[in-house]
Amino acid sequence: MGYAVATIRLMQLNAERLDLEYKVQLIADAKMNLGRTITDLVNVGTDLEPDSPVVKKLEQRKERLYLLEKKLDMQMEQYKTRLKAIETEYQSCEQMIDKNIQRTFKY
């Protein structure tokens, strides 16, 4: 891979990395808001009778929110795995550029 191609690839990898980091941040924010919502549901249910239909409905919603939180966790792990792969390829491209420069300017 030539110097120009490797440089372009570095820019592309950097853009992908920034995009994934942004997505991870969005997921982290969503999880934080989800946690607040779950806490609010738990607090609302403490004032009601345990056998009331409202409490059962709140429990169902809380379980759905927990499932959503698990899905967000899985998505975040996928993004983090992709980030690691991009970082590895980024380092490889940097090494290629360094070797290319050394070979070009070798006297």
PDB file of N, CA, C and O in Angstrom, residues 24-84:
ATOM      1  N   VAL A  24     -21.492   5.054  20.717  1.00  0.00           N
ATOM      2  CA  VAL A  24     -21.315   4.527  22.074  1.00  0.00           C
ATOM      3  C   VAL A  24     -21.773   5.564  23.091  1.00  0.00           C
ATOM      4  O   VAL A  24     -22.441   5.235  24.079  1.00  0.00           O
ATOM      5  N   GLN A  25     -21.456   6.830  22.842  1.00  0.00           N
ATOM      6  CA  GLN A  25     -21.881   7.894  23.746  1.00  0.00           C
ATOM      7  C   GLN A  25     -23.403   8.024  23.767  1.00  0.00           C
ATOM      8  O   GLN A  25     -24.007   8.203  24.827  1.00  0.00           O
ATOM      9  N   LEU A  26     -24.029   7.916  22.596  1.00  0.00           N
ATOM     10  CA  LEU A  26     -25.491   7.979  22.537  1.00  0.00           C
ATOM     11  C   LEU A  26     -26.127   6.835  23.322  1.00  0.00           C
ATOM     12  O   LEU A  26     -27.116   7.025  24.036  1.00  0.00           O
ATOM     13  N   ILE A  27     -25.552   5.655  23.201  1.00  0.00           N
ATOM     14  CA  ILE A  27     -26.073   4.503  23.931  1.00  0.00           C
ATOM     15  C   ILE A  27     -25.892   4.699  25.427  1.00  0.00           C
ATOM     16  O   ILE A  27     -26.787   4.388  26.216  1.00  0.00           O
ATOM     17  N   ALA A  28     -24.744   5.222  25.820  1.00  0.00           N
ATOM     18  CA  ALA A  28     -24.514   5.473  27.248  1.00  0.00           C
ATOM     19  C   ALA A  28     -25.537   6.470  27.794  1.00  0.00           C
ATOM     20  O   ALA A  28     -26.073   6.274  28.897  1.00  0.00           O
ATOM     21  N   ASP A  29     -25.825   7.510  27.031  1.00  0.00           N
ATOM     22  CA  ASP A  29     -26.839   8.491  27.442  1.00  0.00           C
ATOM     23  C   ASP A  29     -28.224   7.841  27.533  1.00  0.00           C
ATOM     24  O   ASP A  29     -28.975   8.090  28.478  1.00  0.00           O
ATOM     25  N   ALA A  30     -28.548   7.015  26.537  1.00  0.00           N
ATOM     26  CA  ALA A  30     -29.848   6.344  26.532  1.00  0.00           C
ATOM     27  C   ALA A  30     -29.970   5.404  27.734  1.00  0.00           C
ATOM     28  O   ALA A  30     -31.032   5.334  28.363  1.00  0.00           O
ATOM     29  N   LYS A  31     -28.884   4.715  28.056  1.00  0.00           N
ATOM     30  CA  LYS A  31     -28.918   3.817  29.216  1.00  0.00           C
ATOM     31  C   LYS A  31     -29.108   4.601  30.513  1.00  0.00           C
ATOM     32  O   LYS A  31     -29.813   4.154  31.417  1.00  0.00           O
ATOM     33  N   MET A  32     -28.492   5.755  30.608  1.00  0.00           N
ATOM     34  CA  MET A  32     -28.635   6.569  31.802  1.00  0.00           C
ATOM     35  C   MET A  32     -30.092   7.038  31.948  1.00  0.00           C
ATOM     36  O   MET A  32     -30.668   6.961  33.036  1.00  0.00           O
ATOM     37  N   ASN A  33     -30.687   7.479  30.852  1.00  0.00           N
ATOM     38  CA  ASN A  33     -32.092   7.894  30.882  1.00  0.00           C
ATOM     39  C   ASN A  33     -33.011   6.713  31.181  1.00  0.00           C
ATOM     40  O   ASN A  33     -33.997   6.854  31.904  1.00  0.00           O
ATOM     41  N   LEU A  34     -32.676   5.573  30.637  1.00  0.00           N
ATOM     42  CA  LEU A  34     -33.449   4.365  30.890  1.00  0.00           C
ATOM     43  C   LEU A  34     -33.391   3.974  32.364  1.00  0.00           C
ATOM     44  O   LEU A  34     -34.403   3.599  32.953  1.00  0.00           O
ATOM     45  N   GLY A  35     -32.215   4.103  32.951  1.00  0.00           N
ATOM     46  CA  GLY A  35     -32.057   3.818  34.376  1.00  0.00           C
ATOM     47  C   GLY A  35     -32.921   4.730  35.229  1.00  0.00           C
ATOM     48  O   GLY A  35     -33.540   4.283  36.214  1.00  0.00           O
ATOM     49  N   ARG A  36     -32.976   5.992  34.851  1.00  0.00           N
ATOM     50  CA  ARG A  36     -33.838   6.939  35.587  1.00  0.00           C
ATOM     51  C   ARG A  36     -35.309   6.552  35.460  1.00  0.00           C
ATOM     52  O   ARG A  36     -36.064   6.613  36.432  1.00  0.00           O
ATOM     53  N   THR A  37     -35.697   6.150  34.259  1.00  0.00           N
ATOM     54  CA  THR A  37     -37.083   5.752  34.039  1.00  0.00           C
ATOM     55  C   THR A  37     -37.434   4.520  34.871  1.00  0.00           C
ATOM     56  O   THR A  37     -38.511   4.457  35.471  1.00  0.00           O
ATOM     57  N   ILE A  38     -36.535   3.554  34.908  1.00  0.00           N
ATOM     58  CA  ILE A  38     -36.765   2.347  35.706  1.00  0.00           C
ATOM     59  C   ILE A  38     -36.890   2.718  37.184  1.00  0.00           C
ATOM     60  O   ILE A  38     -37.781   2.234  37.888  1.00  0.00           O
ATOM     61  N   THR A  39     -36.027   3.589  37.645  1.00  0.00           N
ATOM     62  CA  THR A  39     -36.082   4.031  39.043  1.00  0.00           C
ATOM     63  C   THR A  39     -37.405   4.728  39.336  1.00  0.00           C
ATOM     64  O   THR A  39     -38.017   4.491  40.380  1.00  0.00           O
ATOM     65  N   ASP A  40     -37.848   5.562  38.407  1.00  0.00           N
ATOM     66  CA  ASP A  40     -39.133   6.248  38.582  1.00  0.00           C
ATOM     67  C   ASP A  40     -40.283   5.246  38.659  1.00  0.00           C
ATOM     68  O   ASP A  40     -41.192   5.392  39.477  1.00  0.00           O
ATOM     69  N   LEU A  41     -40.242   4.214  37.796  1.00  0.00           N
ATOM     70  CA  LEU A  41     -41.291   3.194  37.835  1.00  0.00           C
ATOM     71  C   LEU A  41     -41.299   2.449  39.162  1.00  0.00           C
ATOM     72  O   LEU A  41     -42.361   2.157  39.716  1.00  0.00           O
ATOM     73  N   VAL A  42     -40.121   2.143  39.668  1.00  0.00           N
ATOM     74  CA  VAL A  42     -40.023   1.443  40.946  1.00  0.00           C
ATOM     75  C   VAL A  42     -40.580   2.327  42.058  1.00  0.00           C
ATOM     76  O   VAL A  42     -41.330   1.857  42.921  1.00  0.00           O
ATOM     77  N   ASN A  43     -40.244   3.602  42.039  1.00  0.00           N
ATOM     78  CA  ASN A  43     -40.723   4.523  43.077  1.00  0.00           C
ATOM     79  C   ASN A  43     -42.234   4.713  43.028  1.00  0.00           C
ATOM     80  O   ASN A  43     -42.884   4.811  44.067  1.00  0.00           O
ATOM     81  N   VAL A  44     -42.801   4.757  41.835  1.00  0.00           N
ATOM     82  CA  VAL A  44     -44.249   4.923  41.703  1.00  0.00           C
ATOM     83  C   VAL A  44     -44.968   3.698  42.254  1.00  0.00           C
ATOM     84  O   VAL A  44     -45.983   3.797  42.923  1.00  0.00           O
ATOM     85  N   GLY A  45     -44.426   2.530  42.006  1.00  0.00           N
ATOM     86  CA  GLY A  45     -45.084   1.293  42.422  1.00  0.00           C
ATOM     87  C   GLY A  45     -45.067   1.052  43.914  1.00  0.00           C
ATOM     88  O   GLY A  45     -45.838   0.228  44.414  1.00  0.00           O
ATOM     89  N   THR A  46     -44.225   1.733  44.664  1.00  0.00           N
ATOM     90  CA  THR A  46     -44.142   1.473  46.100  1.00  0.00           C
ATOM     91  C   THR A  46     -45.359   1.981  46.856  1.00  0.00           C
ATOM     92  O   THR A  46     -45.666   1.481  47.934  1.00  0.00           O
ATOM     93  N   ASP A  47     -46.079   2.949  46.313  1.00  0.00           N
ATOM     94  CA  ASP A  47     -47.238   3.517  46.990  1.00  0.00           C
ATOM     95  C   ASP A  47     -48.515   2.709  46.768  1.00  0.00           C
ATOM     96  O   ASP A  47     -49.517   2.952  47.432  1.00  0.00           O
ATOM     97  N   LEU A  48     -48.488   1.776  45.830  1.00  0.00           N
ATOM     98  CA  LEU A  48     -49.700   1.062  45.444  1.00  0.00           C
ATOM     99  C   LEU A  48     -49.755  -0.324  46.076  1.00  0.00           C
ATOM    100  O   LEU A  48     -48.746  -0.856  46.549  1.00  0.00           O
ATOM    101  N   GLU A  49     -50.941  -0.916  46.038  1.00  0.00           N
ATOM    102  CA  GLU A  49     -51.122  -2.292  46.516  1.00  0.00           C
ATOM    103  C   GLU A  49     -50.362  -3.245  45.604  1.00  0.00           C
ATOM    104  O   GLU A  49     -50.423  -3.110  44.383  1.00  0.00           O
ATOM    105  N   PRO A  50     -49.666  -4.237  46.171  1.00  0.00           N
ATOM    106  CA  PRO A  50     -48.880  -5.163  45.333  1.00  0.00           C
ATOM    107  C   PRO A  50     -49.706  -5.967  44.333  1.00  0.00           C
ATOM    108  O   PRO A  50     -49.195  -6.373  43.301  1.00  0.00           O
ATOM    109  N   ASP A  51     -50.984  -6.201  44.620  1.00  0.00           N
ATOM    110  CA  ASP A  51     -51.811  -7.007  43.726  1.00  0.00           C
ATOM    111  C   ASP A  51     -52.622  -6.182  42.737  1.00  0.00           C
ATOM    112  O   ASP A  51     -53.372  -6.740  41.940  1.00  0.00           O
ATOM    113  N   SER A  52     -52.476  -4.890  42.756  1.00  0.00           N
ATOM    114  CA  SER A  52     -53.298  -4.049  41.880  1.00  0.00           C
ATOM    115  C   SER A  52     -52.849  -4.194  40.420  1.00  0.00           C
ATOM    116  O   SER A  52     -51.682  -4.469  40.131  1.00  0.00           O
ATOM    117  N   PRO A  53     -53.759  -4.020  39.482  1.00  0.00           N
ATOM    118  CA  PRO A  53     -53.418  -4.125  38.064  1.00  0.00           C
ATOM    119  C   PRO A  53     -52.402  -3.074  37.615  1.00  0.00           C
ATOM    120  O   PRO A  53     -51.609  -3.311  36.707  1.00  0.00           O
ATOM    121  N   VAL A  54     -52.419  -1.935  38.273  1.00  0.00           N
ATOM    122  CA  VAL A  54     -51.476  -0.872  37.916  1.00  0.00           C
ATOM    123  C   VAL A  54     -50.044  -1.324  38.226  1.00  0.00           C
ATOM    124  O   VAL A  54     -49.130  -1.115  37.430  1.00  0.00           O
ATOM    125  N   VAL A  55     -49.861  -1.959  39.379  1.00  0.00           N
ATOM    126  CA  VAL A  55     -48.521  -2.435  39.751  1.00  0.00           C
ATOM    127  C   VAL A  55     -48.067  -3.516  38.780  1.00  0.00           C
ATOM    128  O   VAL A  55     -46.895  -3.544  38.364  1.00  0.00           O
ATOM    129  N   LYS A  56     -48.971  -4.388  38.391  1.00  0.00           N
ATOM    130  CA  LYS A  56     -48.614  -5.440  37.418  1.00  0.00           C
ATOM    131  C   LYS A  56     -48.206  -4.828  36.086  1.00  0.00           C
ATOM    132  O   LYS A  56     -47.251  -5.266  35.460  1.00  0.00           O
ATOM    133  N   LYS A  57     -48.934  -3.805  35.670  1.00  0.00           N
ATOM    134  CA  LYS A  57     -48.589  -3.132  34.418  1.00  0.00           C
ATOM    135  C   LYS A  57     -47.233  -2.432  34.534  1.00  0.00           C
ATOM    136  O   LYS A  57     -46.418  -2.457  33.605  1.00  0.00           O
ATOM    137  N   LEU A  58     -46.979  -1.822  35.678  1.00  0.00           N
ATOM    138  CA  LEU A  58     -45.677  -1.181  35.910  1.00  0.00           C
ATOM    139  C   LEU A  58     -44.551  -2.215  35.878  1.00  0.00           C
ATOM    140  O   LEU A  58     -43.475  -1.958  35.330  1.00  0.00           O
ATOM    141  N   GLU A  59     -44.800  -3.377  36.449  1.00  0.00           N
ATOM    142  CA  GLU A  59     -43.794  -4.454  36.431  1.00  0.00           C
ATOM    143  C   GLU A  59     -43.504  -4.910  35.008  1.00  0.00           C
ATOM    144  O   GLU A  59     -42.351  -5.148  34.647  1.00  0.00           O
ATOM    145  N   GLN A  60     -44.556  -5.023  34.202  1.00  0.00           N
ATOM    146  CA  GLN A  60     -44.364  -5.416  32.801  1.00  0.00           C
ATOM    147  C   GLN A  60     -43.526  -4.377  32.059  1.00  0.00           C
ATOM    148  O   GLN A  60     -42.614  -4.717  31.303  1.00  0.00           O
ATOM    149  N   ARG A  61     -43.830  -3.125  32.304  1.00  0.00           N
ATOM    150  CA  ARG A  61     -43.063  -2.053  31.649  1.00  0.00           C
ATOM    151  C   ARG A  61     -41.618  -2.047  32.124  1.00  0.00           C
ATOM    152  O   ARG A  61     -40.702  -1.830  31.337  1.00  0.00           O
ATOM    153  N   LYS A  62     -41.446  -2.284  33.403  1.00  0.00           N
ATOM    154  CA  LYS A  62     -40.088  -2.334  33.945  1.00  0.00           C
ATOM    155  C   LYS A  62     -39.296  -3.479  33.300  1.00  0.00           C
ATOM    156  O   LYS A  62     -38.133  -3.307  32.927  1.00  0.00           O
ATOM    157  N   GLU A  63     -39.926  -4.625  33.123  1.00  0.00           N
ATOM    158  CA  GLU A  63     -39.255  -5.763  32.477  1.00  0.00           C
ATOM    159  C   GLU A  63     -38.905  -5.437  31.026  1.00  0.00           C
ATOM    160  O   GLU A  63     -37.822  -5.794  30.552  1.00  0.00           O
ATOM    161  N   ARG A  64     -39.802  -4.752  30.328  1.00  0.00           N
ATOM    162  CA  ARG A  64     -39.489  -4.353  28.947  1.00  0.00           C
ATOM    163  C   ARG A  64     -38.318  -3.384  28.905  1.00  0.00           C
ATOM    164  O   ARG A  64     -37.476  -3.447  28.018  1.00  0.00           O
ATOM    165  N   LEU A  65     -38.267  -2.504  29.885  1.00  0.00           N
ATOM    166  CA  LEU A  65     -37.147  -1.564  29.940  1.00  0.00           C
ATOM    167  C   LEU A  65     -35.836  -2.287  30.239  1.00  0.00           C
ATOM    168  O   LEU A  65     -34.787  -1.936  29.694  1.00  0.00           O
ATOM    169  N   TYR A  66     -35.884  -3.309  31.086  1.00  0.00           N
ATOM    170  CA  TYR A  66     -34.682  -4.101  31.347  1.00  0.00           C
ATOM    171  C   TYR A  66     -34.221  -4.821  30.077  1.00  0.00           C
ATOM    172  O   TYR A  66     -33.016  -4.900  29.801  1.00  0.00           O
ATOM    173  N   LEU A  67     -35.175  -5.327  29.300  1.00  0.00           N
ATOM    174  CA  LEU A  67     -34.817  -5.969  28.031  1.00  0.00           C
ATOM    175  C   LEU A  67     -34.183  -4.963  27.075  1.00  0.00           C
ATOM    176  O   LEU A  67     -33.192  -5.269  26.397  1.00  0.00           O
ATOM    177  N   LEU A  68     -34.752  -3.781  27.042  1.00  0.00           N
ATOM    178  CA  LEU A  68     -34.179  -2.733  26.189  1.00  0.00           C
ATOM    179  C   LEU A  68     -32.762  -2.391  26.639  1.00  0.00           C
ATOM    180  O   LEU A  68     -31.861  -2.207  25.822  1.00  0.00           O
ATOM    181  N   GLU A  69     -32.549  -2.352  27.948  1.00  0.00           N
ATOM    182  CA  GLU A  69     -31.219  -2.067  28.479  1.00  0.00           C
ATOM    183  C   GLU A  69     -30.227  -3.152  28.072  1.00  0.00           C
ATOM    184  O   GLU A  69     -29.087  -2.859  27.704  1.00  0.00           O
ATOM    185  N   LYS A  70     -30.664  -4.411  28.076  1.00  0.00           N
ATOM    186  CA  LYS A  70     -29.788  -5.506  27.643  1.00  0.00           C
ATOM    187  C   LYS A  70     -29.447  -5.371  26.164  1.00  0.00           C
ATOM    188  O   LYS A  70     -28.304  -5.602  25.753  1.00  0.00           O
ATOM    189  N   LYS A  71     -30.430  -4.987  25.357  1.00  0.00           N
ATOM    190  CA  LYS A  71     -30.177  -4.796  23.928  1.00  0.00           C
ATOM    191  C   LYS A  71     -29.176  -3.665  23.711  1.00  0.00           C
ATOM    192  O   LYS A  71     -28.287  -3.759  22.857  1.00  0.00           O
ATOM    193  N   LEU A  72     -29.321  -2.602  24.481  1.00  0.00           N
ATOM    194  CA  LEU A  72     -28.371  -1.494  24.378  1.00  0.00           C
ATOM    195  C   LEU A  72     -26.965  -1.938  24.780  1.00  0.00           C
ATOM    196  O   LEU A  72     -25.980  -1.542  24.154  1.00  0.00           O
ATOM    197  N   ASP A  73     -26.881  -2.772  25.822  1.00  0.00           N
ATOM    198  CA  ASP A  73     -25.583  -3.307  26.236  1.00  0.00           C
ATOM    199  C   ASP A  73     -24.947  -4.130  25.123  1.00  0.00           C
ATOM    200  O   ASP A  73     -23.744  -4.006  24.849  1.00  0.00           O
ATOM    201  N   MET A  74     -25.759  -4.971  24.475  1.00  0.00           N
ATOM    202  CA  MET A  74     -25.234  -5.794  23.383  1.00  0.00           C
ATOM    203  C   MET A  74     -24.752  -4.922  22.225  1.00  0.00           C
ATOM    204  O   MET A  74     -23.685  -5.160  21.652  1.00  0.00           O
ATOM    205  N   GLN A  75     -25.525  -3.901  21.889  1.00  0.00           N
ATOM    206  CA  GLN A  75     -25.138  -3.001  20.801  1.00  0.00           C
ATOM    207  C   GLN A  75     -23.851  -2.260  21.146  1.00  0.00           C
ATOM    208  O   GLN A  75     -22.968  -2.111  20.306  1.00  0.00           O
ATOM    209  N   MET A  76     -23.737  -1.833  22.397  1.00  0.00           N
ATOM    210  CA  MET A  76     -22.525  -1.131  22.821  1.00  0.00           C
ATOM    211  C   MET A  76     -21.310  -2.052  22.731  1.00  0.00           C
ATOM    212  O   MET A  76     -20.236  -1.630  22.289  1.00  0.00           O
ATOM    213  N   GLU A  77     -21.467  -3.303  23.109  1.00  0.00           N
ATOM    214  CA  GLU A  77     -20.356  -4.249  23.019  1.00  0.00           C
ATOM    215  C   GLU A  77     -19.937  -4.471  21.567  1.00  0.00           C
ATOM    216  O   GLU A  77     -18.749  -4.581  21.267  1.00  0.00           O
ATOM    217  N   GLN A  78     -20.917  -4.532  20.669  1.00  0.00           N
ATOM    218  CA  GLN A  78     -20.588  -4.668  19.250  1.00  0.00           C
ATOM    219  C   GLN A  78     -19.790  -3.466  18.766  1.00  0.00           C
ATOM    220  O   GLN A  78     -18.796  -3.620  18.040  1.00  0.00           O
ATOM    221  N   TYR A  79     -20.211  -2.279  19.155  1.00  0.00           N
ATOM    222  CA  TYR A  79     -19.489  -1.075  18.753  1.00  0.00           C
ATOM    223  C   TYR A  79     -18.081  -1.057  19.340  1.00  0.00           C
ATOM    224  O   TYR A  79     -17.124  -0.682  18.665  1.00  0.00           O
ATOM    225  N   LYS A  80     -17.940  -1.466  20.590  1.00  0.00           N
ATOM    226  CA  LYS A  80     -16.620  -1.487  21.211  1.00  0.00           C
ATOM    227  C   LYS A  80     -15.708  -2.508  20.536  1.00  0.00           C
ATOM    228  O   LYS A  80     -14.507  -2.256  20.367  1.00  0.00           O
ATOM    229  N   THR A  81     -16.259  -3.639  20.127  1.00  0.00           N
ATOM    230  CA  THR A  81     -15.479  -4.636  19.403  1.00  0.00           C
ATOM    231  C   THR A  81     -15.015  -4.076  18.064  1.00  0.00           C
ATOM    232  O   THR A  81     -13.853  -4.246  17.678  1.00  0.00           O
ATOM    233  N   ARG A  82     -15.927  -3.401  17.359  1.00  0.00           N
ATOM    234  CA  ARG A  82     -15.543  -2.771  16.093  1.00  0.00           C
ATOM    235  C   ARG A  82     -14.498  -1.685  16.305  1.00  0.00           C
ATOM    236  O   ARG A  82     -13.584  -1.518  15.487  1.00  0.00           O
ATOM    237  N   LEU A  83     -14.608  -0.950  17.413  1.00  0.00           N
ATOM    238  CA  LEU A  83     -13.609   0.078  17.719  1.00  0.00           C
ATOM    239  C   LEU A  83     -12.228  -0.534  17.907  1.00  0.00           C
ATOM    240  O   LEU A  83     -11.222   0.020  17.448  1.00  0.00           O
ATOM    241  N   LYS A  84     -12.163  -1.675  18.580  1.00  0.00           N
ATOM    242  CA  LYS A  84     -10.877  -2.353  18.782  1.00  0.00           C
ATOM    243  C   LYS A  84     -10.286  -2.787  17.442  1.00  0.00           C
ATOM    244  O   LYS A  84      -9.081  -2.645  17.213  1.00  0.00           O
TER     245      LYS A  84
END
